[in-house]
Coordinates of C-alpha atoms in Angstrom, one line a residue:
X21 CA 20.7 35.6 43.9
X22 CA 19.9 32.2 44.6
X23 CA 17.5 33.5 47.1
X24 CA 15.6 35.9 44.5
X25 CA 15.3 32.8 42.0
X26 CA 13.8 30.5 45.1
X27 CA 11.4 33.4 45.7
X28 CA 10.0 34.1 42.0
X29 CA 10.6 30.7 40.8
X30 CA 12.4 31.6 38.0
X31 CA 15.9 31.0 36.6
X32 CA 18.6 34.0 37.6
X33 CA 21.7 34.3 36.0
X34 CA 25.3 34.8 37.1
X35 CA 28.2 36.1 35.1
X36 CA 31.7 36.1 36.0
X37 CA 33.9 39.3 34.7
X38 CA 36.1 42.3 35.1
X39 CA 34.3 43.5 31.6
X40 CA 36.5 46.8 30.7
X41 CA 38.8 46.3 33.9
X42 CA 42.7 44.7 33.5
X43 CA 43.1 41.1 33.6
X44 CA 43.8 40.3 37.0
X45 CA 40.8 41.6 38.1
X46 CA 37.8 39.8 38.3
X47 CA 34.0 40.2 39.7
X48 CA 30.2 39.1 39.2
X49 CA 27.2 40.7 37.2
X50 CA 23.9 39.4 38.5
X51 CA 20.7 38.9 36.0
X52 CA 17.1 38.8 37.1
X53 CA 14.7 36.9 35.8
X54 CA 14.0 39.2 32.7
X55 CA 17.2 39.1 31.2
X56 CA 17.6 42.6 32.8
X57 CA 20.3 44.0 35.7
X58 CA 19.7 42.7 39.7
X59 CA 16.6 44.7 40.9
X60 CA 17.6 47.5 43.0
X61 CA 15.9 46.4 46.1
X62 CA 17.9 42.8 46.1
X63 CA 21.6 45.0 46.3
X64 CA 21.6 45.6 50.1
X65 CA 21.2 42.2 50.2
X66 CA 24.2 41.1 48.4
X67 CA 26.3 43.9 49.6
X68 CA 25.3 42.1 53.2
X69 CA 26.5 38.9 52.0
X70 CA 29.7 40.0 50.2
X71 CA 30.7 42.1 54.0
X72 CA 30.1 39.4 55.7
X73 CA 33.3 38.1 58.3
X74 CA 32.5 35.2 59.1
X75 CA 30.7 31.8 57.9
X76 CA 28.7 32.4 60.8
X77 CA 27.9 35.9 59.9
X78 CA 26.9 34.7 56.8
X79 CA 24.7 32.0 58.0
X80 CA 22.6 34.7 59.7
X81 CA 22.5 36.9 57.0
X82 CA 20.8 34.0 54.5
X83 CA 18.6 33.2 57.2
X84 CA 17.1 36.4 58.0
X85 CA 17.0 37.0 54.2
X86 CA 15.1 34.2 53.7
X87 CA 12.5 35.0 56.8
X88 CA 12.2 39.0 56.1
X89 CA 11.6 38.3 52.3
X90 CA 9.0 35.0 52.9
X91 CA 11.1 32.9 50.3
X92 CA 10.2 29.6 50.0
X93 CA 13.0 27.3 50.4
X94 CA 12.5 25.1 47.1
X95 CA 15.1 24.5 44.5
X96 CA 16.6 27.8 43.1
X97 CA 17.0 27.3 38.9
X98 CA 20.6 29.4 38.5
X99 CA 22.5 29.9 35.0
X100 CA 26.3 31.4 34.6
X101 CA 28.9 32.0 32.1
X102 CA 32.5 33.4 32.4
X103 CA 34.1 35.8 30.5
X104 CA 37.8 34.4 29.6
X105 CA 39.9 36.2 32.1
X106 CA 42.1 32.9 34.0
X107 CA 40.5 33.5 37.7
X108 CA 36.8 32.5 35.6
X109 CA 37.4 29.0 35.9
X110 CA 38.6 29.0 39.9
X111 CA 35.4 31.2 40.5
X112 CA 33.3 29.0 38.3
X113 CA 34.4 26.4 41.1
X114 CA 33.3 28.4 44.0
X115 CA 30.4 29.1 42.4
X116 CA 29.0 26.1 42.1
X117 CA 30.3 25.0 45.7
X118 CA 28.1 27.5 47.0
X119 CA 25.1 26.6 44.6
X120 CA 25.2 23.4 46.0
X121 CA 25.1 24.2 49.7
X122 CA 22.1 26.4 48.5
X123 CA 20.7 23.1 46.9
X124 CA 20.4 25.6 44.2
X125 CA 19.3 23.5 40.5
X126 CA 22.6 25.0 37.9
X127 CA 23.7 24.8 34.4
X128 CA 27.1 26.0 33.3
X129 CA 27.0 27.9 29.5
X130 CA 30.8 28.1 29.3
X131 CA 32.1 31.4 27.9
X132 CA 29.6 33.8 26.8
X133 CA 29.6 38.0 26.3
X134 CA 27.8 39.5 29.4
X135 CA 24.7 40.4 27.0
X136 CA 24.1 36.5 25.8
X137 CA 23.5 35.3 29.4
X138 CA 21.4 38.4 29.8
X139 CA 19.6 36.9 26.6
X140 CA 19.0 33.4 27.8
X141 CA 17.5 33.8 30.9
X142 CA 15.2 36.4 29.5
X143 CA 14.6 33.2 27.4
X144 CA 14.7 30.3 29.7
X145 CA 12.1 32.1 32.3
X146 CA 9.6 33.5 29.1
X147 CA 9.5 29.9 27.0
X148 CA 6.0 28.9 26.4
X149 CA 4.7 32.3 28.0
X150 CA 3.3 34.9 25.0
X151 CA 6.0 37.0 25.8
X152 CA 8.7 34.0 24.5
X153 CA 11.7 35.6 23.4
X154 CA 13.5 33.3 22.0
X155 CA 15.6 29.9 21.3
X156 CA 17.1 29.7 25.3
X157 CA 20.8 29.0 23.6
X158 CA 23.8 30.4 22.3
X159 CA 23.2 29.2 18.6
X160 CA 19.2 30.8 19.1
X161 CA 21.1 34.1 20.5
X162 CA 22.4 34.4 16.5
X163 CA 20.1 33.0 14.5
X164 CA 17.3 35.5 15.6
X165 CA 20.4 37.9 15.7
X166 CA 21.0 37.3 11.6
X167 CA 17.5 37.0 10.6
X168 CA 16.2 40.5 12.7
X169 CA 19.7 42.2 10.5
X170 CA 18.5 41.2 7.4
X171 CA 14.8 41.9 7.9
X172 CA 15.8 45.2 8.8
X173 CA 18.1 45.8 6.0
X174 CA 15.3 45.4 3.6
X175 CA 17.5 45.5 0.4
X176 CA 20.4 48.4 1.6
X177 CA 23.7 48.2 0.9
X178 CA 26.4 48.9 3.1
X179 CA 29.1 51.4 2.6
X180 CA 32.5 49.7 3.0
X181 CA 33.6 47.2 5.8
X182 CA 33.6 47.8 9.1
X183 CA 37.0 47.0 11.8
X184 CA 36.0 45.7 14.9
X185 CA 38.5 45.3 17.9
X186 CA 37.3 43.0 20.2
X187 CA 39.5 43.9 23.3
X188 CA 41.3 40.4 23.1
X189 CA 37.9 39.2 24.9
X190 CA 35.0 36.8 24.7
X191 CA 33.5 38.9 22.2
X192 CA 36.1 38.1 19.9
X193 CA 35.6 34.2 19.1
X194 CA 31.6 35.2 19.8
X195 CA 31.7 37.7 17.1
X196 CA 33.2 35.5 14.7
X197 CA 30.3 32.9 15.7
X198 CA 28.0 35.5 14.4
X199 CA 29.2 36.4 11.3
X200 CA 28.7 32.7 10.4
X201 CA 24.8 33.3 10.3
X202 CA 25.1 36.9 8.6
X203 CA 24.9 37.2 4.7
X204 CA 28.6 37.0 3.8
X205 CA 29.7 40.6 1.8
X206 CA 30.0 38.5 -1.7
X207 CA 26.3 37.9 -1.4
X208 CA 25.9 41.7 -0.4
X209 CA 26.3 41.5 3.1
X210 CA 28.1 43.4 5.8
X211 CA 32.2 42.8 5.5
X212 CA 33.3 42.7 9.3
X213 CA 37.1 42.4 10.2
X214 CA 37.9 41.4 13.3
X215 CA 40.8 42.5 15.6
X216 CA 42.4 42.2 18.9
X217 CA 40.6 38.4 19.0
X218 CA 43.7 37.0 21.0
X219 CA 42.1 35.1 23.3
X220 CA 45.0 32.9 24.5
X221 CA 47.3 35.3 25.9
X222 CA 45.0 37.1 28.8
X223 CA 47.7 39.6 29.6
X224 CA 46.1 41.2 26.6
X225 CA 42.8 41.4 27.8
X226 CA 41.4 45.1 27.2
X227 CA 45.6 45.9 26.8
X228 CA 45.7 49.2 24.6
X229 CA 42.7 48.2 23.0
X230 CA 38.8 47.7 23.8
X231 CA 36.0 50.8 23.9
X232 CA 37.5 52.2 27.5
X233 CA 41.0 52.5 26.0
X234 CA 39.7 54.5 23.1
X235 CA 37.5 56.5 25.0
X236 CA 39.7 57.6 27.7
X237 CA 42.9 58.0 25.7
X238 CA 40.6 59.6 22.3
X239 CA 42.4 57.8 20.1
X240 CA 42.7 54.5 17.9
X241 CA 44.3 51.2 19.2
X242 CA 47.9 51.1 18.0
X243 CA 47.0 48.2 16.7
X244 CA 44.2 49.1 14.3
X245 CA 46.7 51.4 11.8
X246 CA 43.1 53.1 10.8
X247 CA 42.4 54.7 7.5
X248 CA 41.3 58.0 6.5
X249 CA 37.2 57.2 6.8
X250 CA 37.1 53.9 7.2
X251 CA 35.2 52.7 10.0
X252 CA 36.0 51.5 13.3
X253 CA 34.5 50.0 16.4
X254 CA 35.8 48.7 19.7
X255 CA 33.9 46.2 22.5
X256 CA 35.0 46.2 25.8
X257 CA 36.0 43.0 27.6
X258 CA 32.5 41.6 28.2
X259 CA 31.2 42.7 24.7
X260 CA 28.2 44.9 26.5
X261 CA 29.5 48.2 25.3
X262 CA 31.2 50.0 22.4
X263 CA 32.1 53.0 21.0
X264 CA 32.5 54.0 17.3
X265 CA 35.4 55.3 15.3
X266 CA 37.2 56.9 12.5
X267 CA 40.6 59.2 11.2
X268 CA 39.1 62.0 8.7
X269 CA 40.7 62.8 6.0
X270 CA 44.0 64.7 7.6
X271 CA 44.3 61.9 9.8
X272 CA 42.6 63.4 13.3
X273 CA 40.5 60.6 15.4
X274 CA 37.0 61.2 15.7
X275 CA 35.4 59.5 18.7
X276 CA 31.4 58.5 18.0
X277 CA 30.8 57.5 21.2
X278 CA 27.3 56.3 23.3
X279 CA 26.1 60.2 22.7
X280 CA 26.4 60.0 18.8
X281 CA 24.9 56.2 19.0
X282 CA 22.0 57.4 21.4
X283 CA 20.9 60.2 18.5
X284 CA 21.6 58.5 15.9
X285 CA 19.3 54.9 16.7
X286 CA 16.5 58.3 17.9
X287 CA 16.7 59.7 14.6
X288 CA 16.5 56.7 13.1
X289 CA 13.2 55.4 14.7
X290 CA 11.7 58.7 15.0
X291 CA 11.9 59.2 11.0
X292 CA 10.8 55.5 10.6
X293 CA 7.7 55.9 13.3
X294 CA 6.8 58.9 10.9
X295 CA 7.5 57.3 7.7
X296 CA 5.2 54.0 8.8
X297 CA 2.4 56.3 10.2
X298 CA 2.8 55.7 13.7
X299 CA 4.5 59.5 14.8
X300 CA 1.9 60.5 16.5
X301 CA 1.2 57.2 18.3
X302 CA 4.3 56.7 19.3
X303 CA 6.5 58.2 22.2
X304 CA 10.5 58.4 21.6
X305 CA 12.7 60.1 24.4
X306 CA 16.2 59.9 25.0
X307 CA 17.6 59.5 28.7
X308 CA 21.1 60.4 29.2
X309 CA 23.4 61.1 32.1
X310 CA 24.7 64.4 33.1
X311 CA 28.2 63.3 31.9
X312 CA 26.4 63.4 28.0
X313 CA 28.0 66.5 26.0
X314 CA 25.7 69.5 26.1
X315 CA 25.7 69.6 22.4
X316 CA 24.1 65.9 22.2
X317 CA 21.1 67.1 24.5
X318 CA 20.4 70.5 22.3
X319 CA 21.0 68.5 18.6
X320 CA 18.2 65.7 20.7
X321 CA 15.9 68.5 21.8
X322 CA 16.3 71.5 19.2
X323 CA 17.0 69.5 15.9
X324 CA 15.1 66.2 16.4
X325 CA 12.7 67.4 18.8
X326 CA 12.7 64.7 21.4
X327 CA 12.4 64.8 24.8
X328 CA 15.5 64.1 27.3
X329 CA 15.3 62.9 30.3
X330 CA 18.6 63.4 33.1
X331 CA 19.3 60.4 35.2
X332 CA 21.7 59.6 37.7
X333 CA 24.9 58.1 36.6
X334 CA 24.5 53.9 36.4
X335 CA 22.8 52.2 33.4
X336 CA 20.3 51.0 36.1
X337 CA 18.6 54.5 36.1
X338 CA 19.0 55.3 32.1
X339 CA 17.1 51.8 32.0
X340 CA 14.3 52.3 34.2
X341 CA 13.6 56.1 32.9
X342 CA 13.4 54.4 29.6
X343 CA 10.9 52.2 29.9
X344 CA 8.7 55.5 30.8
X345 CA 8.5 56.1 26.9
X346 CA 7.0 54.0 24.4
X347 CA 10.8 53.9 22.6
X348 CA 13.4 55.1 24.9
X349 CA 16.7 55.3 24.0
X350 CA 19.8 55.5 26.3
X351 CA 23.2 55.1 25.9
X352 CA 26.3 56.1 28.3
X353 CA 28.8 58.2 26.7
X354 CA 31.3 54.8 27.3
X355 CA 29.0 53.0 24.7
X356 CA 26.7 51.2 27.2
X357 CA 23.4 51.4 26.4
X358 CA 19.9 50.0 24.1
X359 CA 16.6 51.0 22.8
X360 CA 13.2 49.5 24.9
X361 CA 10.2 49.2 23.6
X362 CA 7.1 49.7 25.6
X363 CA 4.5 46.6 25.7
X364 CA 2.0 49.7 24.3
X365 CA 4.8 49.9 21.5
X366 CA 5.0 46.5 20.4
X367 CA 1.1 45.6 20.1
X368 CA 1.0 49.1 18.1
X369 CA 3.7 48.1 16.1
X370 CA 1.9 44.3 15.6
X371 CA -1.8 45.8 15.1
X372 CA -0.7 48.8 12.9
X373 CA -2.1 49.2 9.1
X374 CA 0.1 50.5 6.7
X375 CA -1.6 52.7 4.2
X376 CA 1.1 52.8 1.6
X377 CA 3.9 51.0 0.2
X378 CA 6.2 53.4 1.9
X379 CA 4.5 53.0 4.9
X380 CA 4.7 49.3 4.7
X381 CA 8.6 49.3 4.5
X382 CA 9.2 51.5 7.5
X383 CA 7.0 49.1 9.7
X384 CA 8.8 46.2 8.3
X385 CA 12.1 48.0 9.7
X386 CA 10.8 48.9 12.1
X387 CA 9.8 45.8 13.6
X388 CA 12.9 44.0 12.7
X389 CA 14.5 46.8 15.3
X390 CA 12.5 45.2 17.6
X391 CA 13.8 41.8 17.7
X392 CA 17.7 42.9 16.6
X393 CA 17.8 45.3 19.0
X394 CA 18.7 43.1 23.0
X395 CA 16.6 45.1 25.0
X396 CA 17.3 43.7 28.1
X397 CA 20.8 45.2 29.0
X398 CA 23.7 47.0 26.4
X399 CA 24.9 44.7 23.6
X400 CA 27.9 45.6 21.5
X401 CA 26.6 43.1 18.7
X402 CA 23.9 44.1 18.8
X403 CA 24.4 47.7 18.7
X404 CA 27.0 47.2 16.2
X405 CA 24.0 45.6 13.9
X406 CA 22.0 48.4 14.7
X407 CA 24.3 51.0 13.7
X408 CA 25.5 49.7 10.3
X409 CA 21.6 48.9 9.6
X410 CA 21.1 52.9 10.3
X411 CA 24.0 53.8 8.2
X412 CA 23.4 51.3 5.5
X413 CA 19.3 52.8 5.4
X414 CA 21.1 56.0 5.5
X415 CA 23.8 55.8 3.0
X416 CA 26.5 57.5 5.5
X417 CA 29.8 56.7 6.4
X418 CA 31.4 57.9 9.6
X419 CA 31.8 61.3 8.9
X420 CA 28.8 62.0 7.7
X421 CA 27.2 60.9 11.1
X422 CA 29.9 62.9 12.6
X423 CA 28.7 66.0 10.8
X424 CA 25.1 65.6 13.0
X425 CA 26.7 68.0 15.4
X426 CA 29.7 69.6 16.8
X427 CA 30.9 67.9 20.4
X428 CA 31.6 70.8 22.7
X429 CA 35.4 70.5 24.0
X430 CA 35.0 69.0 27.3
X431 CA 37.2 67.8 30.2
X432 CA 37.2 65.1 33.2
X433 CA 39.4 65.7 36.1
X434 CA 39.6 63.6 39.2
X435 CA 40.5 65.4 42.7
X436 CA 41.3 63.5 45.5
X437 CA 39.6 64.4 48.5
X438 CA 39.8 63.2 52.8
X439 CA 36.4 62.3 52.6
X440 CA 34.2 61.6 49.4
X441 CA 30.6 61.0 51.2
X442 CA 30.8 65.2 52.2
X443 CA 29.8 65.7 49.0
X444 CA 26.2 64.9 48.3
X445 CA 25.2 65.2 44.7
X446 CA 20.9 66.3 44.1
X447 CA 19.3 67.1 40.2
X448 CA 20.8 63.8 39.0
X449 CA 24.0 64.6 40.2
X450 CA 24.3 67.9 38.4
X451 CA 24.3 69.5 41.2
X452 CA 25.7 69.3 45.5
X453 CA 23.7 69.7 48.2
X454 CA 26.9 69.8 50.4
X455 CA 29.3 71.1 51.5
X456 CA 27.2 74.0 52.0
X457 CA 28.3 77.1 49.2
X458 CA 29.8 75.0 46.8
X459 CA 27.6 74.7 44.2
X460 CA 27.1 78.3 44.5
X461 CA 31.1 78.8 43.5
X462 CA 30.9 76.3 41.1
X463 CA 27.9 78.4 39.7
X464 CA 29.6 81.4 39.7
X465 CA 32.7 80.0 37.9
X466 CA 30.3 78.5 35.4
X467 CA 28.9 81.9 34.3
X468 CA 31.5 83.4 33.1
X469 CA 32.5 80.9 30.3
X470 CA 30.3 80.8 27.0
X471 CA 28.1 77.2 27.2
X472 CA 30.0 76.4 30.3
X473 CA 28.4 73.6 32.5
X474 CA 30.6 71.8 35.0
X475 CA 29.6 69.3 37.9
X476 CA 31.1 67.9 40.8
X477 CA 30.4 63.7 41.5
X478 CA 31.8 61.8 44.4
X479 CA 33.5 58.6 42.7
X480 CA 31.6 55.2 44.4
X481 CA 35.0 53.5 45.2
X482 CA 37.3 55.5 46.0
X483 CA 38.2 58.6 48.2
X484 CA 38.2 61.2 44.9
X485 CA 35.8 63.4 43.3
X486 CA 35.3 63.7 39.3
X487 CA 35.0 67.5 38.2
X488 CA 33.5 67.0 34.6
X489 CA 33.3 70.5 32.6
X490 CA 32.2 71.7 29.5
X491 CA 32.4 75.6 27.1
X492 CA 32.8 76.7 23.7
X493 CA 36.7 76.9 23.5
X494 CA 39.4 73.8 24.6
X495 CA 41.1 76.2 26.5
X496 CA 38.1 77.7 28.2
X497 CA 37.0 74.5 29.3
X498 CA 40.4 73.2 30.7
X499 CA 40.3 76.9 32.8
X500 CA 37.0 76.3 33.8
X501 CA 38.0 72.1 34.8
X502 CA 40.7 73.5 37.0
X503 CA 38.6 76.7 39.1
X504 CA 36.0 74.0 39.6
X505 CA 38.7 71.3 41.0
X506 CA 39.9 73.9 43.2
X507 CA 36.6 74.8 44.3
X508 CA 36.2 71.0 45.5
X509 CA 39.9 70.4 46.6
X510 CA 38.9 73.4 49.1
X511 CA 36.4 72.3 50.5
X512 CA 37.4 68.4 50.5
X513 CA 40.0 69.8 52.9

């Protein structure tokens, strides 16, 4: 990464976590210059370096990076941050060994969520450019945070507080840095209790609690005692995803996951785009992955009437087929996602004449999105502002967004196979390409269950293969989950 930031001469960034993983783990997320993921092209290259076995090996590898790609050996400008798992600080120490064998210029930023050093490089490498995004700092991260949340309330009020557990992370102590610059709810503003902030004791780092937890296991923390219809949210370790949740009134969980986020923020905008007299100037899509429930994509395509664009799995796909629409929306069903704006977007939203008062105050809105909205990689603060602005404009609580549509009963099971790399997924991984005549069973077994839709995907670590599967009935769908496992357990050998 060094390399890439020699090459462009711009600052990269580095940040050290596990985000929704255990503890003990820990790992590296790489920035570009634009605040945005590694560019694809660059990953061969740090896959080479990570393999490599020797320091000799590795040698090489820099040097032949550095004559295939024409970088010119000048200072690389490097920024990192740390999430607060314990190994952060020894790797904080390696890092910056190897920064200075690279005679690499650095700055530490301490502990920050994954999305605020995603923020301030996008910052640092735009400053004094006409693109400038913004104060290059932690403190600049909230202020234009606070101000974009109340420009886009424009006068709303909220219904009832919302319960955020923070996963024991970093977005915990960040979270409550950020309600210090947000209207405080005796002056109208947005009542946010915070949970699961135990920073101190790691070993409860994403421990029955944090967006993965309540995602895989459908249900609350045990910590969060929720109440009928009040609101809840989780972040995961990092604070770049969350998910969305409530009890109704008999006291059954209700998920609202990345799918109910991802049509909500497109209804949203597409109504406001209308309302400000821009709906037939501007382009909204939503881009989803084939893991999305079916009935997201049909409420997206047959009730809002917006396109949807399939990717492959990876939030580095969903973000590039975004950026193909003037507004593209795209969220995982794990809560990872944002909303981009096209350059087109933005000088239509700046130029743009409202004709009425009611047009005036959905541009207004809509332009405060803009900036509240971190387009340059998932956000949970930020997404959590842009959801309770939605709601608040909205005047819903959690079950009334709940109410949008009707999840179809679906079902993930993971099948261990001899050799994962048989199967070769094609159509965004909906469907396999090999081993010959499997998708052709799976196809079969898929027709004979009402809405049924069921995939096969070869996991990217490990030697298994995730069967997702979908139908109108629980119990269909769990018959349907097992014929297609035993399709691929077959022919996995």
């Amino acid at each position: 990464m060094a390399q890439q930031g020699k090459l462009n001469g711009q600052t990269i960034g580095i940040m050290i976590t596990a985000s929704h993983n255990p503890p003990v783990d820990n790992g590296v997320k790489l920035v570009d210059p634009m605040g945005e993921m590694l560019e694809e092209s660059w990953e061969a290259y740090a896959t080479t370096f990570a393999n490599a076995q020797s320091d000799q090996e590795l040698t090489e590898a820099y040097s032949s990076l550095i004559d295939e790609c024409h970088i010119n050996v000048a200072k690389a400008s490097v920024i990192f941050a740390r999430d607060t798992r314990p190994s952060g600080t020894h790797l904080v120490s390696v890092l910056t060994e190897a920064l200075k064998a690279a005679n690499a210029d650095y700055v530490d930023y301490k502990l920050l969520t994954t999305p605020q050093l995603h923020y301030i490089t996008r910052c640092l490498n735009t400053k004094g450019s006409p693109y400038e995004h913004g104060d290059p700092s932690e403190d600049g991260y909230y202020a234009k945070m606070a101000a974009s949340f109340k420009a886009a309330m424009h006068g709303r009020q909220f219904v009832g507080p919302v319960t955020v557990d923070c996963a024991n992370g970093v977005g915990g102590p960040k979270l409550r840095e950020l309600i210090k610059y947000l209207p405080s709810s005796s002056d109208g503003g947005l009542e946010i209790k915070v949970t699961n902030d135990d920073v101190v004791k790691s070993e409860r780092l994403n421990h029955q609690c944090g967006a993965d937890f309540v995602k895989t296991n459908q249900r609350a923390p045990p910590s969060s005692h929720a109440s009928p219809l009040m609101r809840y949210a989780s972040l995961d370790g990092d604070a770049d995803r969350i998910v969305y949740y409530f009890c109704d009134s008999d006291g059954t969980f209700r998920l609202l996951d990345g799918d109910r986020i991802a049509t909500l923020a497109a209804s949203f905008i597409g109504d406001l785009a209308r309302s400000a007299g821009l709906g037939e100037k501007l382009k909204v899509g939503v881009v989803q992955t084939a893991y999305a429930n079916g009935a997201s994509t049909a409420y997206v395509t047959q009730d809002l009437r917006l396109p949807v664009v399939c990717t492959a799995t990876g939030v580095k796909h969903l973000h590039h087929a975004a950026t193909k629409f003037d507004v593209g929306v795209y969220f995982e069903a794990n809560g990872h996602g944002t909303v981009v704006f096209s350059d087109v977007a933005l000088k239509r939203l700046r130029k743009h004449e409202p004709q009425s008062p009611a047009q005036s105050s959905a541009l207004e809105t809509l332009r405060a999105l803009t900036t509240l909205i971190n387009q340059t990689v998932g956000d949970a603060l930020s997404d959590l502002l842009l959801v309770e602005v939605i709601l608040a404009h909205k005047g819903w609580g959690p079950k009334e967004w709940d109410l949008t549509y009707t999840d179809l009963p679906n079902r993930l099971v993971r099948v261990e196979v001899a050799d994962r790399s048989i199967f070769k997924a094609v159509d965004a991984e909906r469907k396999l390409e090999s081993p010959p005549g499997v998708q052709a069973r799976i196809d079969a077994a898929v027709g004979k269950f009402k809405n049924g839709r069921s995939f096969a995907r070869a996991s990217g670590t490990e030697d298994a293969v995730r069967v997702y599967a979908e139908a109108a009935t629980w119990s269909e769908t769990e018959d349907l989950a097992q014929k297609v496992a035993t399709i691929v357990r077959q022919a996995g050998g």
